[in-house]
Short mmCIF file of C-alpha atoms and ligand atoms in Angstrom, two decimals:
data_model
loop_
_atom_site.label_atom_id
_atom_site.label_comp_id
_atom_site.label_asym_id
_atom_site.label_seq_id
_atom_site.Cartn_x
_atom_site.Cartn_y
_atom_site.Cartn_z
CA UNK B 24 165.08 -32.03 125.65
CA UNK B 25 165.22 -32.78 121.96
CA UNK B 26 163.40 -30.92 119.23
CA UNK B 27 162.40 -33.09 116.30
CA UNK B 28 162.04 -31.02 113.15
CA UNK B 29 159.56 -32.16 110.52
CA UNK B 30 160.76 -33.43 107.16
CA UNK B 31 159.74 -30.21 105.38
CA UNK B 32 161.54 -27.88 107.84
CA UNK B 33 163.76 -25.35 106.07
CA UNK B 34 167.29 -24.29 107.11
CA UNK B 35 165.72 -20.99 108.24
CA UNK B 36 163.30 -22.90 110.53
CA UNK B 37 166.27 -24.70 112.07
CA UNK B 38 168.19 -21.47 112.56
CA UNK B 39 165.15 -19.87 114.23
CA UNK B 40 164.93 -22.77 116.69
CA UNK B 41 168.65 -22.50 117.51
CA UNK B 42 168.26 -18.75 117.99
CA UNK B 43 165.30 -19.21 120.35
CA UNK B 44 167.25 -21.83 122.33
CA UNK B 45 170.18 -19.45 122.77
CA UNK B 46 167.81 -16.66 123.90
CA UNK B 47 167.00 -18.99 126.82
CA UNK B 48 170.75 -19.25 127.60
CA UNK B 49 170.73 -22.89 126.51
CA UNK B 50 172.88 -24.70 123.93
CA UNK B 51 171.45 -26.42 120.87
CA UNK B 52 173.32 -29.13 118.95
CA UNK B 53 171.97 -30.37 115.64
CA UNK B 54 172.21 -34.02 114.66
CA UNK B 55 170.82 -35.83 111.66
CA UNK B 56 167.95 -38.19 112.50
CA UNK B 57 166.84 -40.89 110.06
CA UNK B 58 164.36 -38.63 108.27
CA UNK B 59 164.82 -35.20 109.82
CA UNK B 60 167.05 -32.94 111.89
CA UNK B 61 167.09 -33.26 115.67
CA UNK B 62 168.14 -30.40 117.93
CA UNK B 63 169.48 -31.48 121.30
CA UNK B 64 169.15 -28.85 124.00
CA UNK B 65 171.46 -28.84 126.99
CA UNK B 66 171.77 -26.56 129.97
CA UNK B 67 169.86 -26.04 133.17
CA UNK B 68 166.32 -24.69 133.37
CA UNK B 69 164.71 -26.72 130.60
CA UNK B 70 160.95 -26.61 131.22
CA UNK B 71 157.76 -28.00 129.71
CA UNK B 72 156.87 -24.40 128.83
CA UNK B 73 159.96 -24.21 126.65
CA UNK B 74 158.74 -27.38 124.92
CA UNK B 75 155.36 -25.79 124.16
CA UNK B 76 157.05 -22.60 122.95
CA UNK B 77 159.30 -24.49 120.54
CA UNK B 78 156.46 -26.72 119.33
CA UNK B 79 154.62 -23.63 118.14
CA UNK B 80 157.48 -22.70 115.81
CA UNK B 81 157.55 -23.35 112.10
CA UNK B 82 159.19 -26.62 111.05
CA UNK B 83 159.00 -28.20 114.51
CA UNK B 84 157.28 -31.58 114.68
CA UNK B 85 157.54 -32.18 118.44
CA UNK B 86 159.74 -31.92 121.50
CA UNK B 87 160.69 -34.78 123.81
CA UNK B 88 162.10 -34.51 127.32
CA UNK B 89 165.09 -36.80 127.83
CA UNK B 90 164.66 -38.61 131.11
CA UNK B 91 168.28 -39.76 131.41
CA UNK B 92 170.68 -37.36 133.15
CA UNK B 93 173.17 -37.73 130.29
CA UNK B 94 172.02 -36.04 127.11
CA UNK B 95 174.75 -35.75 124.46
CA UNK B 96 175.79 -39.34 125.16
CA UNK B 97 172.28 -40.73 124.73
CA UNK B 98 170.80 -42.45 121.67
CA UNK B 99 167.76 -40.22 121.90
CA UNK B 100 169.93 -37.18 121.18
CA UNK B 101 171.91 -38.87 118.45
CA UNK B 102 170.18 -41.90 116.93
CA UNK B 103 172.97 -43.01 114.57
CA UNK B 104 176.10 -44.67 115.87
CA UNK B 105 179.13 -42.41 116.27
CA UNK B 106 182.29 -43.44 114.48
CA UNK B 107 185.44 -42.13 116.13
CA UNK B 108 188.40 -41.73 113.81
CA UNK B 109 191.80 -42.31 115.44
CA UNK B 110 194.51 -41.77 112.85
CA UNK B 111 193.54 -44.05 109.97
CA UNK B 112 191.32 -46.28 112.14
CA UNK B 113 187.55 -45.91 112.51
CA UNK B 114 186.16 -47.12 115.85
CA UNK B 115 182.44 -47.84 115.94
CA UNK B 116 181.88 -49.00 112.34
CA UNK B 117 181.53 -52.54 110.99
CA UNK B 118 185.19 -53.25 111.63
CA UNK B 119 186.20 -54.99 114.87
CA UNK B 120 189.02 -52.77 116.10
CA UNK B 121 191.79 -54.34 118.16
CA UNK B 122 194.05 -52.13 120.26
CA UNK B 123 196.99 -54.16 121.58
CA UNK B 124 200.27 -53.66 123.34
CA UNK B 125 201.91 -53.94 126.73
CA UNK B 126 200.42 -52.68 129.96
CA UNK B 127 203.47 -50.41 130.39
CA UNK B 128 206.07 -49.05 128.03
CA UNK B 129 209.31 -50.53 129.41
CA UNK B 130 212.03 -49.90 126.81
CA UNK B 131 212.49 -49.04 123.15
CA UNK B 132 213.05 -52.67 122.18
CA UNK B 133 210.03 -53.86 124.13
CA UNK B 134 207.55 -51.34 122.69
CA UNK B 135 208.81 -51.41 119.09
CA UNK B 136 208.99 -55.21 119.06
CA UNK B 137 205.49 -55.50 120.54
CA UNK B 138 204.11 -52.95 118.07
CA UNK B 139 205.47 -55.00 115.16
CA UNK B 140 204.10 -58.25 116.61
CA UNK B 141 200.58 -56.95 117.22
CA UNK B 142 200.49 -55.22 113.85
CA UNK B 143 201.51 -58.41 112.05
CA UNK B 144 198.67 -60.23 113.84
CA UNK B 145 196.10 -57.62 112.73
CA UNK B 146 195.87 -55.03 115.52
CA UNK B 147 195.38 -51.53 114.15
CA UNK B 148 196.16 -49.43 117.25
CA UNK B 149 198.98 -49.68 119.79
CA UNK B 150 198.47 -49.36 123.55
CA UNK B 151 201.11 -48.80 126.23
CA UNK B 152 201.11 -46.89 129.50
CA UNK B 153 203.69 -44.21 130.24
CA UNK B 154 201.87 -42.95 133.34
CA UNK B 155 200.65 -45.91 135.38
CA UNK B 156 198.05 -45.83 138.17
CA UNK B 157 199.39 -48.50 140.56
CA UNK B 158 197.73 -49.69 143.74
CA UNK B 159 201.08 -49.62 145.55
CA UNK B 160 203.29 -46.52 145.44
CA UNK B 161 206.30 -48.87 145.38
CA UNK B 162 205.28 -50.60 142.13
CA UNK B 163 206.60 -49.51 138.70
CA UNK B 164 204.70 -46.34 137.87
CA UNK B 165 205.71 -45.83 134.27
CA UNK B 166 208.44 -44.06 132.32
CA UNK B 167 206.61 -40.73 132.00
CA UNK B 168 207.65 -38.49 129.09
CA UNK B 169 210.37 -40.95 128.06
CA UNK B 170 207.61 -43.56 127.65
CA UNK B 171 205.65 -41.16 125.45
CA UNK B 172 208.73 -40.64 123.26
CA UNK B 173 209.11 -44.41 122.90
CA UNK B 174 205.46 -44.74 121.91
CA UNK B 175 206.08 -42.12 119.21
CA UNK B 176 209.06 -44.16 118.00
CA UNK B 177 206.91 -47.30 117.82
CA UNK B 178 204.29 -45.35 115.87
CA UNK B 179 206.95 -44.11 113.46
CA UNK B 180 208.23 -47.68 113.01
CA UNK B 181 204.82 -49.21 112.31
CA UNK B 182 202.32 -46.46 111.49
CA UNK B 183 200.07 -47.69 114.32
CA UNK B 184 198.23 -44.85 116.11
CA UNK B 185 198.91 -44.79 119.83
CA UNK B 186 196.54 -44.94 122.85
CA UNK B 187 197.94 -44.06 126.26
CA UNK B 188 196.68 -43.04 129.69
CA UNK B 189 196.70 -39.55 131.13
CA UNK B 190 196.25 -39.29 134.88
CA UNK B 191 196.18 -35.60 135.74
CA UNK B 192 194.78 -32.44 134.12
CA UNK B 193 198.31 -30.95 134.14
CA UNK B 194 199.64 -33.85 132.01
CA UNK B 195 196.94 -33.61 129.33
CA UNK B 196 198.93 -31.20 127.18
CA UNK B 197 202.08 -33.30 127.04
CA UNK B 198 200.26 -36.63 126.66
CA UNK B 199 198.03 -35.20 123.92
CA UNK B 200 201.11 -33.97 122.06
CA UNK B 201 202.17 -37.64 121.61
CA UNK B 202 198.97 -39.71 121.79
CA UNK B 203 196.42 -40.29 119.05
CA UNK B 204 193.78 -41.16 121.65
CA UNK B 205 193.84 -40.33 125.38
CA UNK B 206 192.90 -43.05 127.85
CA UNK B 207 191.09 -42.10 131.04
CA UNK B 208 191.75 -44.95 133.46
CA UNK B 209 189.14 -46.70 135.57
CA UNK B 210 190.41 -45.03 138.75
CA UNK B 211 190.00 -41.61 137.17
CA UNK B 212 186.61 -42.09 135.54
CA UNK B 213 185.08 -39.61 137.94
CA UNK B 214 187.95 -37.12 137.93
CA UNK B 215 185.80 -34.42 136.37
CA UNK B 216 188.54 -31.80 135.88
CA UNK B 217 190.62 -34.41 134.08
CA UNK B 218 187.66 -35.33 131.84
CA UNK B 219 187.09 -31.68 130.95
CA UNK B 220 190.75 -31.03 130.21
CA UNK B 221 190.92 -34.18 128.07
CA UNK B 222 187.79 -33.01 126.27
CA UNK B 223 189.40 -29.67 125.48
CA UNK B 224 192.55 -31.33 124.10
CA UNK B 225 190.70 -32.04 120.85
CA UNK B 226 192.02 -35.63 120.86
CA UNK B 227 189.68 -38.65 120.93
CA UNK B 228 189.14 -39.81 124.52
CA UNK B 229 188.60 -43.41 125.65
CA UNK B 230 186.90 -43.61 129.05
CA UNK B 231 187.33 -46.78 131.03
CA UNK B 232 184.47 -47.66 133.34
CA UNK B 233 185.28 -47.20 137.03
CA UNK B 234 185.65 -50.29 139.21
CA UNK B 235 182.41 -49.52 141.02
CA UNK B 236 180.71 -47.18 138.58
CA UNK B 237 177.18 -47.71 137.35
CA UNK B 238 176.47 -47.56 133.64
CA UNK B 239 174.74 -44.23 134.21
CA UNK B 240 177.77 -42.77 136.00
CA UNK B 241 180.00 -43.98 133.15
CA UNK B 242 177.80 -42.29 130.56
CA UNK B 243 177.79 -39.11 132.66
CA UNK B 244 181.59 -39.16 132.54
CA UNK B 245 181.34 -39.32 128.75
CA UNK B 246 178.96 -36.38 128.98
CA UNK B 247 181.71 -34.28 130.61
CA UNK B 248 183.94 -34.76 127.57
CA UNK B 249 181.12 -34.31 125.05
CA UNK B 250 180.00 -31.12 126.80
CA UNK B 251 183.41 -29.62 125.97
CA UNK B 252 182.44 -29.86 122.29
CA UNK B 253 184.56 -32.98 121.73
CA UNK B 254 182.38 -35.62 120.01
CA UNK B 255 185.14 -38.25 119.85
CA UNK B 256 184.48 -40.35 122.92
CA UNK B 257 184.94 -44.12 123.15
CA UNK B 258 183.63 -46.13 126.10
CA UNK B 259 185.57 -49.09 127.49
CA UNK B 260 184.20 -51.78 129.83
CA UNK B 261 187.18 -53.13 131.83
CA UNK B 262 185.55 -55.17 134.55
CA UNK B 263 183.96 -54.23 137.83
CA UNK B 264 184.38 -55.22 141.47
CA UNK B 265 182.08 -58.00 142.54
CA UNK B 266 182.10 -60.53 145.40
CA UNK B 267 184.19 -62.85 143.21
CA UNK B 268 187.87 -63.10 144.10
CA UNK B 269 188.92 -65.91 141.74
CA UNK B 270 189.28 -63.36 138.98
CA UNK B 271 190.73 -59.84 139.23
CA UNK B 272 187.48 -58.21 138.10
CA UNK B 273 184.21 -59.31 136.52
CA UNK B 274 183.93 -58.25 132.89
CA UNK B 275 180.39 -56.90 132.72
CA UNK B 276 179.06 -57.91 129.32
CA UNK B 277 175.63 -56.61 130.33
CA UNK B 278 177.23 -53.18 130.32
CA UNK B 279 178.69 -53.67 126.84
CA UNK B 280 175.34 -54.56 125.32
CA UNK B 281 173.42 -52.00 127.39
CA UNK B 282 175.80 -49.11 126.73
CA UNK B 283 175.44 -49.80 123.00
CA UNK B 284 171.69 -49.50 123.38
CA UNK B 285 171.68 -46.42 125.60
CA UNK B 286 174.40 -44.53 123.76
CA UNK B 287 175.57 -43.90 120.21
CA UNK B 288 179.22 -43.95 121.31
CA UNK B 289 181.53 -46.85 120.41
CA UNK B 290 182.02 -49.40 123.19
CA UNK B 291 185.21 -51.43 123.60
CA UNK B 292 185.90 -54.28 126.01
CA UNK B 293 189.11 -54.91 127.94
CA UNK B 294 189.17 -58.62 128.85
CA UNK B 295 192.77 -58.27 130.14
CA UNK B 296 191.82 -56.11 133.12
CA UNK B 297 188.31 -57.62 133.10
CA UNK B 298 189.65 -61.05 134.06
CA UNK B 299 193.25 -60.57 135.25
CA UNK B 300 194.18 -63.97 133.79
CA UNK B 301 195.69 -64.45 130.34
CA UNK B 302 193.92 -67.78 129.76
CA UNK B 303 190.54 -66.10 130.19
CA UNK B 304 191.32 -63.30 127.74
CA UNK B 305 190.52 -65.26 124.57
CA UNK B 306 187.09 -66.61 125.64
CA UNK B 307 186.04 -63.23 127.05
CA UNK B 308 187.27 -61.44 123.93
CA UNK B 309 185.09 -63.64 121.75
CA UNK B 310 182.16 -63.15 124.13
CA UNK B 311 182.64 -59.36 124.12
CA UNK B 312 182.44 -59.19 120.36
CA UNK B 313 179.39 -61.46 120.38
CA UNK B 314 177.81 -59.10 122.93
CA UNK B 315 178.23 -56.22 120.51
CA UNK B 316 181.54 -54.58 121.47
CA UNK B 317 183.02 -52.45 118.70
CA UNK B 318 186.45 -53.76 119.52
CA UNK B 319 188.93 -54.83 122.16
CA UNK B 320 191.86 -53.40 124.05
CA UNK B 321 194.29 -56.17 124.97
CA UNK B 322 197.55 -56.45 126.84
CA UNK B 323 200.23 -58.24 124.84
CA UNK B 324 203.84 -58.63 125.99
CA UNK B 325 206.73 -60.38 124.22
CA UNK B 326 207.66 -62.06 127.51
CA UNK B 327 204.75 -61.79 129.99
CA UNK B 328 206.72 -63.43 132.83
CA UNK B 329 209.08 -60.48 132.80
CA UNK B 330 206.50 -57.71 132.37
CA UNK B 331 206.87 -54.79 134.81
CA UNK B 332 203.08 -54.66 135.22
CA UNK B 333 200.10 -56.93 134.54
CA UNK B 334 202.12 -59.89 133.22
CA UNK B 335 199.55 -62.40 134.53
CA UNK B 336 196.89 -61.02 132.23
CA UNK B 337 199.12 -60.34 129.20
CA UNK B 338 198.94 -62.55 126.13
CA UNK B 339 202.18 -63.72 124.59
CA UNK B 340 202.57 -63.20 120.82
CA UNK B 341 201.52 -66.75 120.00
CA UNK B 342 198.30 -66.61 122.01
CA UNK B 343 197.50 -63.16 120.65
CA UNK B 344 197.83 -64.46 117.08
CA UNK B 345 195.53 -67.38 117.93
CA UNK B 346 192.95 -65.01 119.36
CA UNK B 347 193.09 -62.85 116.23
CA UNK B 348 192.54 -65.94 114.08
CA UNK B 349 189.52 -66.89 116.15
CA UNK B 350 188.10 -63.38 115.90
CA UNK B 351 188.48 -63.55 112.13
CA UNK B 352 186.51 -66.81 112.17
CA UNK B 353 183.57 -65.45 114.16
CA UNK B 354 183.49 -61.98 112.56
CA UNK B 355 181.43 -62.90 109.47
CA UNK B 356 178.82 -64.69 111.62
CA UNK B 357 178.27 -61.33 113.33
CA UNK B 358 178.35 -59.32 110.08
CA UNK B 359 181.61 -57.75 111.18
CA UNK B 360 185.02 -57.44 109.55
CA UNK B 361 188.52 -57.66 110.98
CA UNK B 362 192.07 -57.02 110.03
CA UNK B 363 191.86 -54.28 107.44
CA UNK B 364 192.49 -50.59 107.84
CA UNK B 365 189.03 -49.14 108.34
CA UNK B 366 188.07 -46.10 106.36
CA UNK B 367 185.19 -43.69 106.76
CA UNK B 368 182.46 -43.31 104.13
CA UNK B 369 183.63 -42.16 100.75
CA UNK B 370 186.95 -43.96 100.98
CA UNK B 371 187.71 -47.55 99.91
CA UNK B 372 185.32 -49.99 101.53
CA UNK B 373 186.23 -52.59 104.15
CA UNK B 374 187.34 -55.94 102.84
CA UNK B 375 185.12 -58.72 104.11
CA UNK B 376 186.78 -61.70 105.71
CA UNK B 377 185.93 -64.66 103.46
C1 PEP T 416 195.62 -50.13 131.87
O1 PEP T 416 195.01 -50.00 130.81
O2 PEP T 416 196.77 -50.62 131.97
C2 PEP T 416 194.93 -49.73 133.13
C3 PEP T 416 195.60 -49.33 134.19
O3 PEP T 416 193.61 -49.84 133.02
P1 PEP T 416 192.41 -49.60 134.11
O4 PEP T 416 192.36 -48.11 134.30
O5 PEP T 416 191.22 -50.15 133.42
O6 PEP T 416 192.79 -50.36 135.35
MN1 MN T 417 197.40 -52.89 132.76
#
């Protein structure tokens, strides 16, 4: 349920509503609507009677039941878009944010070299897996803590904030001590203890959509993190399983556009995993941005043929640079910007691409 305050409600009116909500053993979260405050109520046992009770209070305009099972993640609860700050990068604003790097961290040279290459081409965040969820137990499963240390070295060399996957609740502490944003992988989207632990880490959390998850299930996973009091959640569409076998997955652009409408959270697209083929990454990246994605996460490797994981879908430096040039060309047509360090309100404004 949300409580919409009227425009003349006083701070005391708002406090009284929050107090009444807590007397019902429910939680109230205040967000700023366009013209007034909105109180989102979460918890079990929300009734129509509670709605009538709150509507009789001073400063309350009306109450609205939220029909979706996710609440904090929904637009109704939080009408304005959420901007998630990761280091010096704002995800969810006018800037198209590009996160790039190898599927896996493989060595110091590989990750530092890749970080420099993607930064020079305009990426503002570095990706790289240290803990890898692999279909086969015999495949390369990541360097673990050593990989995290190498990511920190690459960050120190370039200043790029780092995004990396965490696979178990027990690893959240160590991964969060290195990462600027935690990645919840597609296979773990419904690992609810992991989501809660990631939420409690205080770090921004990027949640990849599960291979067979509905949009509603994906938003409910975001709800698990938000319910821990962590507002910094980023959604990532990375392709779903369909009948098609020509491509690794089917990048669901419906989900990109629909998640933007249903939720205030930033939505990224991952055309690397979404297609599985490097030559499809550029067209699907352009399409993702046209569909409204706030940015992209892309696999880039200095020598894709030798990558220890996901080489077939990794862009080489040349093709990554070409993609970035094409994004810069389409950005103004979509009233977006690219390639500058994004800043939140109050700080220097984004430079428009001419
Ligand atoms: C990855 O980002 O390398 C990865 C394993 O992603 P996903 O969880 O989407 O498969
Ligand atoms: Mn990968």
